[in-house]
Coordinates of C-alpha atoms in Angstrom, one line a residue:
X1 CA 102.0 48.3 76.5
X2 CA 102.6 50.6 73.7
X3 CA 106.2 51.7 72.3
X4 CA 106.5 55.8 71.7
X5 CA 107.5 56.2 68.0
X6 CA 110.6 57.8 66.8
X7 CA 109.4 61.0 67.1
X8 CA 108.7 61.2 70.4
X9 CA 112.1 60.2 71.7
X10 CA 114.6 63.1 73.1
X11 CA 116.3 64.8 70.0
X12 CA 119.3 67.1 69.3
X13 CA 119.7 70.0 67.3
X14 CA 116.9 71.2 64.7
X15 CA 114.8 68.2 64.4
X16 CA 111.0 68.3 65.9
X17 CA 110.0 70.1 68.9
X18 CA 109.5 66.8 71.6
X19 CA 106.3 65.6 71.8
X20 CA 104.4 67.0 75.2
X21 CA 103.0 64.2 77.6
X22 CA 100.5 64.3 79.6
X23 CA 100.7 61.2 82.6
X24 CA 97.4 60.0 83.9
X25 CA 97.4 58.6 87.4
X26 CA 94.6 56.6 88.4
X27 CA 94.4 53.5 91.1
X28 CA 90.7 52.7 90.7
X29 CA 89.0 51.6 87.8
X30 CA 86.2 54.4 89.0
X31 CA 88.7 56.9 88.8
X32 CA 90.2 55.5 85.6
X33 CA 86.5 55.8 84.0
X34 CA 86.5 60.0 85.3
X35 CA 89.7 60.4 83.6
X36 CA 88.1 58.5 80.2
X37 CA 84.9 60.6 79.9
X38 CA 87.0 63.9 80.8
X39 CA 89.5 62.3 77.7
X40 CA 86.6 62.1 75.3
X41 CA 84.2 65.5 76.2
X42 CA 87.7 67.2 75.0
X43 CA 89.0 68.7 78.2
X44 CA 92.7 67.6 77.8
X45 CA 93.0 68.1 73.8
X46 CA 93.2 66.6 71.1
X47 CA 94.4 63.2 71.1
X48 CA 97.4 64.1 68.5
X49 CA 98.7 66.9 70.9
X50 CA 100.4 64.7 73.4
X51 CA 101.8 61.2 74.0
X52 CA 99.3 60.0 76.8
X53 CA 100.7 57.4 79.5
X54 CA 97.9 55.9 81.9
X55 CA 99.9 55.4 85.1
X56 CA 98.8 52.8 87.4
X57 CA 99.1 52.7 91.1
X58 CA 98.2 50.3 93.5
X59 CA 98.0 51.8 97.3
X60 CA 96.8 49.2 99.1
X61 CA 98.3 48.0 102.2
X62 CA 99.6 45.2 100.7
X63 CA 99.5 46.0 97.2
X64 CA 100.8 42.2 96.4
X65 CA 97.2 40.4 97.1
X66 CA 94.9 43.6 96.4
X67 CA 93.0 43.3 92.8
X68 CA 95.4 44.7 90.3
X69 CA 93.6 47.2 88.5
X70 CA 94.6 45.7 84.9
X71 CA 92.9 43.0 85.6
X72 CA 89.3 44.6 86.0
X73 CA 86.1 44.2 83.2
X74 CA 86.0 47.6 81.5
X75 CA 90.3 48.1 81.9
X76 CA 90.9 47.5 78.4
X77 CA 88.2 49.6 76.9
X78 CA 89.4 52.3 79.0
X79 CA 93.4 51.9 78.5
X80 CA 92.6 52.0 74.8
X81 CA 92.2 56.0 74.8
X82 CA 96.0 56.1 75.8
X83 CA 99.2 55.5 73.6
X84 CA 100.7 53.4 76.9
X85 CA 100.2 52.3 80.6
X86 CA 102.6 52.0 83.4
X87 CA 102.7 50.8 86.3
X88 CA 104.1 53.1 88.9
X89 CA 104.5 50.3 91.8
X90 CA 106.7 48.7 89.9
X91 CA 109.0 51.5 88.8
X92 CA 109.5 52.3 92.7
X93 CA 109.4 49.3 93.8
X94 CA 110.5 47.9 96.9
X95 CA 109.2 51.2 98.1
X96 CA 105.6 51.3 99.0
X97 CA 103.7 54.2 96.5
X98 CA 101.9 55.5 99.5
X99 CA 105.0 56.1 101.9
X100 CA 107.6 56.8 99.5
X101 CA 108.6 60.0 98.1
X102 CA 112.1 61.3 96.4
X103 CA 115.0 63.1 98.6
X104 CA 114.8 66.5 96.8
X105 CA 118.2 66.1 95.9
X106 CA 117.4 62.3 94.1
X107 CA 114.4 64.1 92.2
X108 CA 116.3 65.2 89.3
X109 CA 117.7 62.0 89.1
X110 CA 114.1 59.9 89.3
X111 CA 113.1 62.3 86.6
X112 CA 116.1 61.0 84.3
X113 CA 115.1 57.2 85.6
X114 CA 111.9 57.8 84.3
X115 CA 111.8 59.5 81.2
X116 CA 114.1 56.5 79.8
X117 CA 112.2 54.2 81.5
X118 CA 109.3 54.7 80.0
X119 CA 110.6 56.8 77.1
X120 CA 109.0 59.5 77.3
X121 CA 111.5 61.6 75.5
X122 CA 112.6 65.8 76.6
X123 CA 108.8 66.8 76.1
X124 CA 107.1 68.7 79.0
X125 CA 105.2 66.9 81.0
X126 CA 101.5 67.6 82.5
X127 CA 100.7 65.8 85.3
X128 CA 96.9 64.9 85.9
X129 CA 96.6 63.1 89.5
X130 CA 94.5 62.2 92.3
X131 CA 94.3 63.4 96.2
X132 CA 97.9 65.9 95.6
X133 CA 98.2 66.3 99.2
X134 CA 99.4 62.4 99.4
X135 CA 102.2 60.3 97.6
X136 CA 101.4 59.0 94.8
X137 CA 100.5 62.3 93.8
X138 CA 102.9 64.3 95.7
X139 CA 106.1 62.1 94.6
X140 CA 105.0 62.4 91.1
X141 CA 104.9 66.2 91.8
X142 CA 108.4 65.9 93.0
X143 CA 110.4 63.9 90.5
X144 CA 108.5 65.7 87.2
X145 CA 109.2 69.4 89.7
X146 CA 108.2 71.3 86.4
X147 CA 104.9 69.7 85.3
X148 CA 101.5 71.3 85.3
X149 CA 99.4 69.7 87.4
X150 CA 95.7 68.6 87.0
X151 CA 93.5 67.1 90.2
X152 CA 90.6 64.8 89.7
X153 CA 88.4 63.7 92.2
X154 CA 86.2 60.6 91.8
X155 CA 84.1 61.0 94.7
X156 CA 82.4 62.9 97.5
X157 CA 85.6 64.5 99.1
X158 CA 86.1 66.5 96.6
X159 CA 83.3 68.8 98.6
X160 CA 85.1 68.9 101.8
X161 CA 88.7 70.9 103.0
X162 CA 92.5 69.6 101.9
X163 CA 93.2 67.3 103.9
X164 CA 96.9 68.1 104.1
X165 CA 98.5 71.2 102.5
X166 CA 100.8 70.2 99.9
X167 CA 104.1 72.2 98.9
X168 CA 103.5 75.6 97.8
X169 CA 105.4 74.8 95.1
X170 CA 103.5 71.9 93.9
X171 CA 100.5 73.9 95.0
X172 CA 101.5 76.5 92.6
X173 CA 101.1 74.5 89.6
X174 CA 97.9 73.1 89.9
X175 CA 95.6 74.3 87.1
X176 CA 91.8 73.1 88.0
X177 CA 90.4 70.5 89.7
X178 CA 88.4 68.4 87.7
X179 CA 84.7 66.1 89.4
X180 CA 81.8 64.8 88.8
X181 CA 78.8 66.3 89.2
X182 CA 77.7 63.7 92.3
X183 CA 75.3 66.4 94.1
X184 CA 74.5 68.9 91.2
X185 CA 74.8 72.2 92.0
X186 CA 77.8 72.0 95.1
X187 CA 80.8 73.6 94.6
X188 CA 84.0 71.7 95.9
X189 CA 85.7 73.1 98.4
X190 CA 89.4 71.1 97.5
X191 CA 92.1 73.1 97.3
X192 CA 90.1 76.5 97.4
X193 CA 92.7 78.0 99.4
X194 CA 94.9 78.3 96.5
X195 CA 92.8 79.9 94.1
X196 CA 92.2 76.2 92.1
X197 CA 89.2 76.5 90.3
X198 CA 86.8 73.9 90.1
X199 CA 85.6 71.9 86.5
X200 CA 82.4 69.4 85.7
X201 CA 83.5 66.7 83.7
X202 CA 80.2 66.4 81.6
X203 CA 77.3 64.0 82.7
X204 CA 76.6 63.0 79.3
X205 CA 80.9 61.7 78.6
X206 CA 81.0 59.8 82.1
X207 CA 78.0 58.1 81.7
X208 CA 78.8 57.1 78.5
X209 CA 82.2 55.3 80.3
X210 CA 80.0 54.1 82.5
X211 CA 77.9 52.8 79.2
X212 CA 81.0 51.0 77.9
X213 CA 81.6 49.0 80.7
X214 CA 78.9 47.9 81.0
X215 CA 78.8 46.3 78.0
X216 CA 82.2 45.1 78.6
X217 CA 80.8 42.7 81.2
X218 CA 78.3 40.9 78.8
X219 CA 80.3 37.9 78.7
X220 CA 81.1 38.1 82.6
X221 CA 78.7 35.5 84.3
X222 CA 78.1 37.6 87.6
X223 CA 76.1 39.8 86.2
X224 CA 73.9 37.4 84.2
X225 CA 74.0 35.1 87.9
X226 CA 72.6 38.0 89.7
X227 CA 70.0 39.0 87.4
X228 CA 68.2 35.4 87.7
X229 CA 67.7 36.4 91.5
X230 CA 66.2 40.0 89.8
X231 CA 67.1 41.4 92.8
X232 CA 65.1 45.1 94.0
X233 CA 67.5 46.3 96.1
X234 CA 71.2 46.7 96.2
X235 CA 73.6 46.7 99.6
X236 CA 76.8 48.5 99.3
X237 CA 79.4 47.5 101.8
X238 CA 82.8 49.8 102.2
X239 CA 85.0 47.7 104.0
X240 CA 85.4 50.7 106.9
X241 CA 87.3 48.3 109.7
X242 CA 90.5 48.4 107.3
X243 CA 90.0 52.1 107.6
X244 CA 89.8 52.2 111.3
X245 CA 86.8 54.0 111.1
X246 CA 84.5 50.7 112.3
X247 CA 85.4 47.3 113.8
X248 CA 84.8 44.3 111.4
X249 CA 81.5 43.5 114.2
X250 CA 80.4 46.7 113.7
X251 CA 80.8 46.5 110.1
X252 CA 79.3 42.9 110.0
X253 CA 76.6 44.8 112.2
X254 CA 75.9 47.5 109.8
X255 CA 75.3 45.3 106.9
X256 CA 73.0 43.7 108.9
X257 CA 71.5 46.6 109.9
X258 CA 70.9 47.3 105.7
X259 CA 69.2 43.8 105.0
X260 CA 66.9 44.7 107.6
X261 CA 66.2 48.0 106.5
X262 CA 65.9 46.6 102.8
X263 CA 62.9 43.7 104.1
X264 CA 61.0 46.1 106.4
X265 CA 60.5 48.2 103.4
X266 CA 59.5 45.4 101.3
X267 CA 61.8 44.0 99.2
X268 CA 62.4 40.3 99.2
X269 CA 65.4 39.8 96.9
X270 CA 68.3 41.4 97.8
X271 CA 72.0 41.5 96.3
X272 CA 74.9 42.4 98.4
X273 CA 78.1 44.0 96.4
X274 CA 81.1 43.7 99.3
X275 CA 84.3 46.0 98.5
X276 CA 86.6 43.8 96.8
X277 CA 88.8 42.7 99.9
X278 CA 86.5 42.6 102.7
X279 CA 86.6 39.7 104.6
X280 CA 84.1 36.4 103.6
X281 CA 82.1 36.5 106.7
X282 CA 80.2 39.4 105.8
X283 CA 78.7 37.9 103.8
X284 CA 78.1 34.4 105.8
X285 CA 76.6 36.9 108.5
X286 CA 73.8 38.8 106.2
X287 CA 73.1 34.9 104.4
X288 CA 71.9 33.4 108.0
X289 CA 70.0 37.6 108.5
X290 CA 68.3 37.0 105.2
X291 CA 67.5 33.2 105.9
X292 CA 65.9 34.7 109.5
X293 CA 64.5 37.5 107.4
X294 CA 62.7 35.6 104.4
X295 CA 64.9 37.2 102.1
X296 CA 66.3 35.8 99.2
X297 CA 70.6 37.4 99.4
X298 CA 72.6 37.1 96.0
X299 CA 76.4 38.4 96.8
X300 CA 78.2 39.6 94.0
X301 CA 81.4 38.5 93.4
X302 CA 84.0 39.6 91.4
X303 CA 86.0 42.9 90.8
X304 CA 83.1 44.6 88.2
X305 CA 81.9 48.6 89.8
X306 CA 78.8 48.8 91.1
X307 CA 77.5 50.7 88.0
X308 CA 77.7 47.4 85.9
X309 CA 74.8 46.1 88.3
X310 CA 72.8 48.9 87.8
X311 CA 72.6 49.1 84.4
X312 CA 71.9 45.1 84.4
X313 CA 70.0 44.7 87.7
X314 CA 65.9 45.9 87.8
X315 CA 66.7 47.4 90.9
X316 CA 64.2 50.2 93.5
X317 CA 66.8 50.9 95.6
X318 CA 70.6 51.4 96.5
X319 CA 71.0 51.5 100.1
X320 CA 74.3 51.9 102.0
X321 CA 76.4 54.4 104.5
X322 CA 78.2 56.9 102.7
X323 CA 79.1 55.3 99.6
X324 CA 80.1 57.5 96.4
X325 CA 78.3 55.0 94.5
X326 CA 75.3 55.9 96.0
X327 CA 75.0 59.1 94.5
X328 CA 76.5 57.5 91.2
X329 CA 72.9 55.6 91.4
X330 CA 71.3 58.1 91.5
X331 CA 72.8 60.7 89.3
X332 CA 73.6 58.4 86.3
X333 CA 70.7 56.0 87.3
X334 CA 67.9 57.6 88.6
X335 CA 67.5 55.0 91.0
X336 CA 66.1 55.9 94.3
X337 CA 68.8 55.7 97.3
X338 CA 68.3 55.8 100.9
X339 CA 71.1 55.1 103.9
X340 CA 71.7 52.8 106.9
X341 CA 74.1 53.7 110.3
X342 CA 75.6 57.3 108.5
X343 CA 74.6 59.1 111.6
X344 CA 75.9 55.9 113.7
X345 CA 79.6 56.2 111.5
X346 CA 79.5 60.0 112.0
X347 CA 79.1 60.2 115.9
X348 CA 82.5 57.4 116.3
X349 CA 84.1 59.3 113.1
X350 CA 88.0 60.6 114.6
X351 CA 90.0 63.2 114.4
X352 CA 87.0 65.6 113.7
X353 CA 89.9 66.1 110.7
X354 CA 89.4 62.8 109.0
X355 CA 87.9 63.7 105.6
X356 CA 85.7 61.2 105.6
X357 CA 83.2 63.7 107.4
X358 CA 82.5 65.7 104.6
X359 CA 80.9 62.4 102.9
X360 CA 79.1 61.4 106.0
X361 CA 77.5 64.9 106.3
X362 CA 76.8 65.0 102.7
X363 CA 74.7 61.5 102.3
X364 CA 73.1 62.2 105.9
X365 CA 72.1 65.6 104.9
X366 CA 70.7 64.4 101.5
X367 CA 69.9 61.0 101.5
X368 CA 66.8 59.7 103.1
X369 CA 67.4 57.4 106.3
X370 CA 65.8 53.6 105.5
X371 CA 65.6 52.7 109.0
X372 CA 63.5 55.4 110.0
X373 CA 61.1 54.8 107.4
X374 CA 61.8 57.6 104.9
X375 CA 60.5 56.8 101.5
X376 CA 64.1 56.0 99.5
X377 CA 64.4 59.0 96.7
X378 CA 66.6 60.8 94.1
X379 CA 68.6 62.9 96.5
X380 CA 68.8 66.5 95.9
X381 CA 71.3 69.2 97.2
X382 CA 68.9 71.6 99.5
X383 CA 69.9 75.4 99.6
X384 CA 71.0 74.8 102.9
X385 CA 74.3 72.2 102.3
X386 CA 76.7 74.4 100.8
X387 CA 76.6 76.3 103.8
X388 CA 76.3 73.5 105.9
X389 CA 79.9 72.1 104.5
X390 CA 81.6 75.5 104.4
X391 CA 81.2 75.5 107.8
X392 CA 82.0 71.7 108.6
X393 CA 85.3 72.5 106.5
X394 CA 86.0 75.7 108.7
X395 CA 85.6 73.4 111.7
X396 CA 88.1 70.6 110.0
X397 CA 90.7 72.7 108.8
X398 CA 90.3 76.4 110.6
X399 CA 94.0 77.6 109.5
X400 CA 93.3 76.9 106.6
X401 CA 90.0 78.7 105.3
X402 CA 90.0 81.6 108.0
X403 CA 87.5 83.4 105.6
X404 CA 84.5 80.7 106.3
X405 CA 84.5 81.4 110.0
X406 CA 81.7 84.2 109.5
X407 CA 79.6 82.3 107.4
X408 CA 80.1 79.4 110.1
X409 CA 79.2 81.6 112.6
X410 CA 76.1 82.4 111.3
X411 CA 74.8 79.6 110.7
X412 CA 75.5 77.7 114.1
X413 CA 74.0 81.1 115.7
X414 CA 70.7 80.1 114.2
X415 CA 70.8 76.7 115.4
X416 CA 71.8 77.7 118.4
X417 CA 68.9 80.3 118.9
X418 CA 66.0 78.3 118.1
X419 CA 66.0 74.9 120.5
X420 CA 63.9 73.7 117.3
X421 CA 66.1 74.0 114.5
X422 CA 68.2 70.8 115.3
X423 CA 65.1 67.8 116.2
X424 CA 67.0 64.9 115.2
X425 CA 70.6 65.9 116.1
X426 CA 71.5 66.6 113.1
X427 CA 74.0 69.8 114.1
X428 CA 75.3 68.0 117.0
X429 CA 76.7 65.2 114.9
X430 CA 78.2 67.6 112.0
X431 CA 80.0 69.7 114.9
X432 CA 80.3 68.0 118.5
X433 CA 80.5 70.6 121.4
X434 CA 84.6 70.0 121.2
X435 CA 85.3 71.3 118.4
X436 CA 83.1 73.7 118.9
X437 CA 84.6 75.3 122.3
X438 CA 87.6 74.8 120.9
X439 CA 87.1 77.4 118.2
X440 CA 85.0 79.6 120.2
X441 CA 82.1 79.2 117.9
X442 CA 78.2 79.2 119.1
X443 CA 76.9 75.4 120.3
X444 CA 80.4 75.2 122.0
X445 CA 80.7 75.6 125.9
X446 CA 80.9 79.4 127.4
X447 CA 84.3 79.8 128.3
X448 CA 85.5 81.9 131.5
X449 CA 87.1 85.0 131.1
X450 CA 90.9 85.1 131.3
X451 CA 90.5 87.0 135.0
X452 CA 88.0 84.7 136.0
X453 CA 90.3 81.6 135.1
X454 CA 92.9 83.3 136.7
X455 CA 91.1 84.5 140.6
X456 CA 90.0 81.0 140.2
X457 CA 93.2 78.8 139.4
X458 CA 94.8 81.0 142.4
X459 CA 92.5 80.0 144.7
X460 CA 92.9 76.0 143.6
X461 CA 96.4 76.8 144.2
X462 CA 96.5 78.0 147.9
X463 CA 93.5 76.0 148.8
X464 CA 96.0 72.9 147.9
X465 CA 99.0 74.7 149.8
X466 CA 96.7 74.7 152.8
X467 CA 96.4 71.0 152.7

């Protein structure tokens, strides 16, 4: 960790202005590599005008035994573009980064704490987080209260509704929201509501992160172990059961489901990337599918991203639910993708809130589905998806974006009118009747009118008194 020279440290009467810093907040190595390529196309700077502090968070439910993120191929490369990294578990700790946040009166004081902690000297502060609804964010927000703020988004959310509304006067300050360009052409919907607009951090700078990674994992013997398999197709596994989304069995199931999928469409060596912490016997249950199957299985181990195997692998196909890193294969790959049990995830998916949705309705919109045969391809975002999300957003967060409720409108009244429009169920899965009646919108249930409800709740009521 780096030490901020003289001149960056507070000063008193006519000396130098401060230095400004800008804090980088980042708790995946993904996310870390986003911030790198928006570093290096230019979009925060020149490197001279700021201190730069990469600020690592671990919000995992026990961040104790979770993969630190220092410890990850490609950290280094990436932590060299700033003058020094923190660690903000351990500046809060014993409190727990995604459930703490400062008593407005402490705020100043954290401020103060943390400035001569990590000596960042009187010089304002830009903040540049992730998701600034929730704490880590949110807390940051608090303690630095007179920092502009930055959102990046390292994956498909970024295209759905704010999850929850943060402070207005947090919400105030935020300049533009910076993504990737997973589904070219679809404009983010995050944090819309507040006039935040939305900025590409170039294909050309991320890829070239992605690039450098890469090459930092010559010397790492997974990648060299996996290729001697030369493996066609990849299997991306989430880890949804510590989400509550799936049950580990169901998970298990789905990654079954994938291998499956994977053999039926030919391929006979197959690699299996699990999320870091999911539990061994996903992987125990696809080895005895794939000895069933004839398939030779190569799990990757290890903490390295998925975009390290795809640069080293000779793979045809990345197959999974509603992975980012599909699109990541095929936008910065141009390997063909195709998905397993999205429709399955979607139908069980609760609240309708859960923001997870937007994903799920992106990759089953786009994406072709392996298990029904469709020939895996580049996907591409049809006319008809930013539509199709404006009005899955109006149905998750209705308060919120009051002026998508037309454009919802319309489209579920053409779906509605022709019986034909929706074969494979598509609608009913991105909507569900519920939340349909509940906002009066068309596919829901007709609703009685108030004097009807009313001629017929009286006559409930004294049929009752007669018994």
């Amino acid at each position: 960790m780096s030490t901020p020279d003289s001149a960056d440290r507070s000063r008193t009467g006519t000396g130098p202005r401060p230095r400004p810093v800008q804090i980088f907040q980042a708790s995946t190595l993904y996310g870390a590599a986003t911030l790198a390529a928006a570093l290096d196309a230019g979009q925060f700077g020149p490197a001279a005008q700021a201190r730069r502090v990469l600020l690592l968070t671990n919000n995992a439910a026990v961040p104790e035994v979770a993969p630190r993120l220092s410890d990850m191929t490609g950290f280094q490369e990436i932590a060299a573009r700033f003058d020094q990294v923190e660690d903000w578990n351990e500046a809060i700790a014993p409190h727990h980064p995604a459930g703490w946040q400062p008593r407005p009166d402490d705020a100043p004081l954290w401020e103060r704490v943390l400035r001569t902690r990590w000596a960042l000297g009187t010089g304002a502060v830009t903040l540049v987080v992730e998701s600034i609804q929730v704490s880590p964010a949110r807390s940051l927000a608090a303690v630095f209260a007179g920092a502009a703020v930055h959102v990046y988004a390292d994956g498909l959310m970024s295209y759905g509704p704010t999850r929850d509304e943060p402070p207005h006067s947090v919400a105030v300050r935020v300049q533009r929201l910076l993504h990737l360009d997973l589904v070219p052409g679809l404009r983010p919907l995050l944090l819309s509501e507040f006039g935040v607009e939305p900025e590409l951090v170039p294909h050309d700078a991320f890829r070239a992160v992605l690039s450098e990674l890469s090459l930092a994992a010559a010397g790492d013997p997974e990648p060299a172990r996996a290729a001697e398999a030369a493996p066609t197709a990849l299997l991306l596994g989430q880890y949804l059961a510590a989400l509550d989304i799936l049950t580990a069995e169901e998970e298990e199931h789905l990654h079954v489901r994938m291998l499956r999928a994977a053999a039926a469409a030919g391929h006979r060596s197959v690699a299996f990337k699990p999320h870091p912490t999911a539990p061994d016997r996903y992987s125990e249950a696809l080895q005895r599918e794939a000895a069933t199957a004839g398939v030779r299985l190569t799990t990757l181990g290890g903490t390295l991203l998925a975009e390290v195997f795809y640069a080293r692998l000779p793979l045809e196909l990345v197959v999974g639910c509603f992975s980012t890193a599909m699109l990541t294969a095929a936008a910065y790959y141009g390997i063909p993708t195709a998905r397993v049990g999205t429709r399955t995830v979607l139908h069980q998916l609760t609240p309708y809130e859960n923001s997870n949705r937007v994903p799920l309705v992106i990759v089953d919109h786009v994406v072709p589905d392996l298990e029904a045969g469709a020939t895996p391809q580049r996907p591409e975002a049809p006319p008809t998806l930013q539509p199709l999300l404006q009005a899955v957003g109006y149905c998750m967060q209705s308060a919120r974006y009051p002026w998508l409720r037309t454009g919802a409108e319309q489209l579920l009244a053409r779906v509605t009118a022709d019986p034909g429009a929706d074969r494979d169920g598509a609608h009913a899965a991105y909507f569900g009747t519920e939340r349909l009646t509940e906002l009066d919108l068309p596919g829901g249930r007709k609703r009685r009118a108030p004097l009807v409800r009313q001629v017929l709740s009286r006559g409930r009521r004294e049929t009752a008194s007669r018994h």
